[in-house]
Structure formats: structure tokens, C-alpha cells
Short mmCIF file of C-alpha atoms in Angstrom, two decimals:
data_model
loop_
_atom_site.label_atom_id
_atom_site.label_comp_id
_atom_site.label_asym_id
_atom_site.label_seq_id
_atom_site.Cartn_x
_atom_site.Cartn_y
_atom_site.Cartn_z
CA ALA A 1 90.49 135.34 95.40
CA GLN A 2 91.94 132.49 93.45
CA SER A 3 89.71 130.24 91.41
CA VAL A 4 89.95 127.41 88.94
CA THR A 5 87.46 126.70 86.20
CA GLN A 6 87.10 123.43 84.40
CA PRO A 7 84.40 124.20 81.87
CA ASP A 8 83.74 120.62 80.83
CA ILE A 9 81.89 118.57 83.42
CA HIS A 10 81.93 115.40 81.35
CA ILE A 11 83.85 114.40 78.23
CA THR A 12 83.51 111.22 76.22
CA VAL A 13 86.19 110.14 73.78
CA SER A 14 86.89 107.00 71.83
CA GLU A 15 89.79 104.83 72.80
CA GLY A 16 92.82 105.83 70.77
CA ALA A 17 91.55 109.36 70.16
CA SER A 18 93.31 112.46 71.38
CA LEU A 19 92.20 114.29 74.50
CA GLU A 20 92.29 117.83 75.77
CA LEU A 21 90.86 118.84 79.14
CA ARG A 22 90.52 122.54 79.76
CA CYS A 23 91.55 124.46 82.84
CA ASN A 24 91.46 128.19 83.41
CA TYR A 25 92.63 129.88 86.57
CA SER A 26 92.39 133.23 88.25
CA TYR A 27 95.23 133.99 90.60
CA GLY A 28 96.91 137.17 91.78
CA ALA A 29 100.39 135.73 92.22
CA THR A 30 102.51 133.58 89.95
CA PRO A 31 100.62 130.31 89.95
CA TYR A 32 101.75 126.81 90.59
CA LEU A 33 99.51 124.51 88.58
CA PHE A 34 98.67 120.86 88.98
CA TRP A 35 96.63 118.15 87.37
CA TYR A 36 95.42 115.27 89.50
CA VAL A 37 93.45 112.17 88.52
CA GLN A 38 90.96 110.36 90.73
CA SER A 39 89.56 106.89 90.11
CA PRO A 40 86.20 106.06 91.75
CA GLY A 41 86.51 105.69 95.50
CA GLN A 42 90.18 106.55 95.47
CA GLY A 43 92.39 109.44 96.43
CA LEU A 44 94.11 111.75 94.00
CA GLN A 45 97.19 110.92 92.00
CA LEU A 46 99.44 113.66 90.68
CA LEU A 47 99.73 113.62 86.90
CA LEU A 48 101.97 116.63 86.46
CA LYS A 49 102.86 120.01 87.87
CA TYR A 50 104.10 123.37 86.69
CA PHE A 51 106.12 125.71 88.84
CA SER A 52 108.30 127.62 86.40
CA GLY A 53 110.45 127.24 83.32
CA ASP A 54 109.36 125.34 80.24
CA THR A 55 105.66 125.95 79.79
CA LEU A 56 105.07 122.50 78.32
CA VAL A 57 105.30 119.93 81.07
CA GLN A 58 105.32 116.20 80.76
CA GLY A 59 103.64 113.97 83.26
CA ILE A 60 102.96 110.34 83.96
CA LYS A 61 100.85 108.03 81.83
CA GLY A 62 101.64 109.96 78.66
CA PHE A 63 99.93 113.19 79.73
CA GLU A 64 101.24 116.66 79.10
CA ALA A 65 99.99 120.16 79.87
CA GLU A 66 100.83 123.60 78.58
CA PHE A 67 100.86 126.73 80.68
CA LYS A 68 99.67 129.78 78.75
CA ARG A 69 99.91 132.85 80.90
CA SER A 70 98.21 135.11 78.37
CA GLN A 71 95.15 132.87 78.41
CA SER A 72 95.36 131.92 82.09
CA SER A 73 95.09 128.33 81.01
CA PHE A 74 96.73 125.03 81.81
CA ASN A 75 95.11 122.48 79.53
CA LEU A 76 95.84 118.78 79.84
CA ARG A 77 96.44 116.71 76.73
CA LYS A 78 97.08 113.16 75.70
CA PRO A 79 97.60 112.09 72.10
CA SER A 80 95.92 108.70 72.41
CA VAL A 81 93.70 107.69 75.33
CA HIS A 82 93.41 104.24 76.80
CA TRP A 83 90.38 102.71 78.48
CA SER A 84 92.25 102.90 81.78
CA ASP A 85 92.28 106.70 81.51
CA ALA A 86 88.60 106.83 82.42
CA ALA A 87 88.49 108.78 85.68
CA GLU A 88 87.86 112.20 87.18
CA TYR A 89 90.47 114.85 86.46
CA PHE A 90 91.09 117.85 88.68
CA CYS A 91 93.08 120.96 87.93
CA ALA A 92 94.45 122.86 90.94
CA VAL A 93 96.32 126.08 91.59
CA GLY A 94 98.61 127.19 94.39
CA SER A 95 101.62 129.42 94.73
CA PHE A 96 105.02 129.71 96.38
CA GLY A 97 104.54 130.28 100.07
CA ASN A 98 100.88 129.30 99.93
CA GLU A 99 100.58 125.61 100.53
CA LYS A 100 96.85 125.49 100.03
CA LEU A 101 95.46 124.36 96.73
CA THR A 102 92.31 125.53 95.05
CA PHE A 103 90.69 122.81 92.98
CA GLY A 104 88.48 123.01 89.95
CA THR A 105 85.18 121.17 89.92
CA GLY A 106 86.63 118.32 87.91
CA THR A 107 86.04 116.76 84.50
CA ARG A 108 84.79 113.22 84.25
CA LEU A 109 86.34 111.34 81.36
CA THR A 110 84.54 108.42 79.77
CA ILE A 111 86.26 106.24 77.20
CA ILE A 112 84.22 104.35 74.65
CA PRO A 113 85.60 101.35 72.75
CA GLY B 1 108.17 107.52 97.19
CA ALA B 2 105.85 110.03 98.87
CA VAL B 3 103.20 107.57 99.94
CA VAL B 4 100.30 108.67 102.12
CA SER B 5 98.22 106.01 103.81
CA GLN B 6 94.74 106.68 105.10
CA HIS B 7 92.82 104.39 107.41
CA PRO B 8 90.13 103.17 107.48
CA SER B 9 89.10 103.21 103.86
CA TRP B 10 85.45 102.75 104.72
CA VAL B 11 83.53 103.08 107.95
CA ILE B 12 79.86 102.73 108.80
CA CYS B 13 78.63 103.74 112.21
CA LYS B 14 75.57 104.78 114.11
CA SER B 15 74.52 108.36 114.55
CA GLY B 16 76.01 109.94 117.65
CA THR B 17 79.26 108.02 117.67
CA SER B 18 82.68 109.51 117.06
CA VAL B 19 84.90 108.31 114.27
CA LYS B 20 88.65 108.70 113.96
CA ILE B 21 90.43 108.72 110.61
CA GLU B 22 94.20 108.38 110.40
CA CYS B 23 96.51 109.84 107.81
CA ARG B 24 100.10 108.67 107.71
CA SER B 25 103.05 109.63 105.58
CA LEU B 26 104.93 106.37 105.09
CA ASP B 27 108.22 107.41 103.58
CA PHE B 28 108.60 111.09 104.36
CA GLN B 29 108.08 113.53 107.16
CA ALA B 30 104.96 115.57 106.66
CA THR B 31 105.36 119.06 108.04
CA THR B 32 101.88 119.92 106.90
CA MET B 33 98.80 117.82 106.30
CA PHE B 34 95.50 118.83 104.80
CA TRP B 35 92.04 117.43 105.29
CA TYR B 36 89.45 117.62 102.54
CA ARG B 37 85.85 116.64 102.21
CA GLN B 38 84.36 115.55 98.93
CA PHE B 39 80.67 115.18 98.19
CA PRO B 40 79.55 112.83 95.41
CA LYS B 41 80.52 114.06 91.98
CA GLN B 42 81.93 117.26 93.41
CA SER B 43 85.33 118.76 93.95
CA LEU B 44 87.45 118.71 97.07
CA MET B 45 86.65 121.16 99.80
CA LEU B 46 89.52 122.02 102.10
CA MET B 47 88.47 121.62 105.71
CA ALA B 48 91.66 122.38 107.59
CA THR B 49 95.41 122.59 107.48
CA SER B 50 97.44 120.97 110.23
CA ASN B 51 101.07 121.52 111.10
CA GLU B 52 102.95 119.14 113.34
CA GLY B 53 102.83 120.21 116.95
CA SER B 54 100.44 123.09 116.52
CA LYS B 55 96.72 123.68 116.30
CA ALA B 56 95.00 123.12 113.01
CA THR B 57 93.78 126.03 110.95
CA TYR B 58 90.20 125.54 109.89
CA GLU B 59 88.55 126.95 106.81
CA GLN B 60 85.61 129.25 107.16
CA GLY B 61 82.42 127.38 107.92
CA VAL B 62 84.11 124.24 109.25
CA GLU B 63 83.22 123.48 112.86
CA LYS B 64 86.43 122.90 114.78
CA ASP B 65 84.60 121.26 117.66
CA LYS B 66 82.94 118.88 115.24
CA PHE B 67 86.02 117.95 113.28
CA LEU B 68 88.93 117.53 115.67
CA ILE B 69 92.34 117.42 114.06
CA ASN B 70 95.51 116.30 115.76
CA HIS B 71 98.94 116.33 114.14
CA ALA B 72 101.03 114.84 116.92
CA SER B 73 103.98 113.66 114.87
CA LEU B 74 105.63 114.29 111.53
CA THR B 75 104.05 111.17 110.10
CA LEU B 76 100.57 111.10 111.56
CA SER B 77 97.53 113.33 111.56
CA THR B 78 94.08 112.29 112.73
CA LEU B 79 90.63 113.64 112.01
CA THR B 80 87.93 112.80 114.53
CA VAL B 81 84.33 113.41 113.55
CA THR B 82 82.61 113.86 116.89
CA SER B 83 79.00 112.91 117.49
CA ALA B 84 78.60 112.08 113.85
CA HIS B 85 75.24 112.49 112.14
CA PRO B 86 74.00 111.43 108.71
CA GLU B 87 74.87 114.82 107.23
CA ASP B 88 78.51 114.11 108.07
CA SER B 89 78.49 111.20 105.66
CA SER B 90 81.02 111.95 102.97
CA PHE B 91 84.36 111.05 101.46
CA TYR B 92 87.25 112.43 103.49
CA ILE B 93 90.70 112.72 101.95
CA CYS B 94 93.98 113.76 103.50
CA SER B 95 97.13 115.00 101.83
CA ALA B 96 100.61 115.81 103.00
CA ILE B 97 103.65 117.81 102.01
CA ASP B 98 107.20 117.46 103.24
CA GLY B 99 107.98 121.14 103.48
CA THR B 100 110.59 121.27 100.76
CA VAL B 101 110.25 123.85 98.04
CA ASN B 102 108.17 123.05 95.00
CA GLN B 103 106.76 119.80 96.25
CA PRO B 104 103.14 118.91 95.48
CA GLN B 105 100.59 117.56 97.89
CA HIS B 106 100.48 113.78 98.10
CA PHE B 107 97.06 112.30 98.73
CA GLY B 108 95.78 109.34 100.65
CA ASP B 109 93.16 107.04 99.18
CA GLY B 110 90.34 108.57 101.15
CA THR B 111 87.85 107.35 103.74
CA ARG B 112 84.21 106.84 102.96
CA LEU B 113 82.19 107.63 106.05
CA SER B 114 78.58 106.52 106.26
CA ILE B 115 76.51 107.49 109.28
CA LEU B 116 73.30 105.57 109.78
#
């Protein structure tokens, strides 16, 4: 069965510092990978996605993620965080022909001035 | 593009009543819509998948008679929580896809349901 692990429940970083959120997946087929962000009381917004090709993908709001098949990882990065980046971040996995997504448990990001 | 609207955003009602939540794709035709439930500080739990014009497919452990899903058109799916009780209080989120290859799910803003 497919699964997604986000090992960090909560991360606190200073504004302007770099950020890396970890995501590991377990999936039998070739995975499609996603990062979504959720502000309190809101739905999910897609940050970026990986289907195939270049393993480093660029997303919105200055985020990027790198797919590493050998490590079954899809970590999200941002070189310099802004206070508005404070939110909950979810990694998700799916595959071609399987429309369902499996979500990780999320990482809550807190930004300190 | 790819906007999904969910209504209402917040509803409070008495125990025993039924509540309907709407999920609309505003600028695309949604061949498939998904309904999720999210408990506080937890991840999304898929409840069911609905395809336009056919019966929804429910995940294991989700009561289909409790959570009625209708996907009558390519732009609208509804979730009705029947005879709601306090334990049904939660955040419900829908998402939609347009059926084209390699397109992600687009999410609504969610509905916070509080049953008194």
C-alpha cells in the first residue's frame, strides 16, 4: 500500500532563513508527487507537482522540490522564507491511472521574526 | 484557472438535522470530484470519489448512508451529512480534476461543520 511520511510535525524558522521540509513515500508504481499548502481554515493550494522529467521542479511562491528516486524522497525547499509562508504543508503521492492521492500527516511551519 | 468553490464555508446546526455541502468547479468540467474529511491538526482522509452521472465510491469505513454524495453534473457535486451528530463535526474539503492527463486535484476552501 502506498504511504507518505512527513517526519517533521512542526518546524520553526526565522524569517529570511532557508527551509527544507521532508517527504518520503512508499509506492509500488512510478509516483506522481505533490506539495500542497494549507492556511488555517482554508483549502489546499498546489505549490508544485512532479510527474516525470527533470527531477528538480519549480513551484509557486519561490518553492522548489527535488525528486530522489533512490531515497524515495521529495523534499520541499525555499531559500528564504517570508512570514506569509507560515502554514501547514502536505506532501501527497498518486500515480498515472490512479486519481486518488495519499497525503502525509503534514508539517506545520512557524516563522519567527 | 481551475477554481473550485465550496459552499457553505461554515455551518452550525442542531443534532439530527441534515446538512448539504456543495462543491462546484467554476471554470472547468470536473469529471471526478473527491470528498475529504480533516480533523483538527490532522491530515486529509479521503471519504469518497464521485464521477459525474454514477454512484460514488466510498472508502472503507465511510458510511454511505450517512454521507450521501451526488455528482449530477460536470460542475457540481454535493455531500449531504444525514442526521448529523456531534461526532460528525469536522472540516470537509472537496477537490476536483478535469480528467486530462497529468492534472492535479484542485481544492475548495473547505466547510467547517459544527453539530450542537
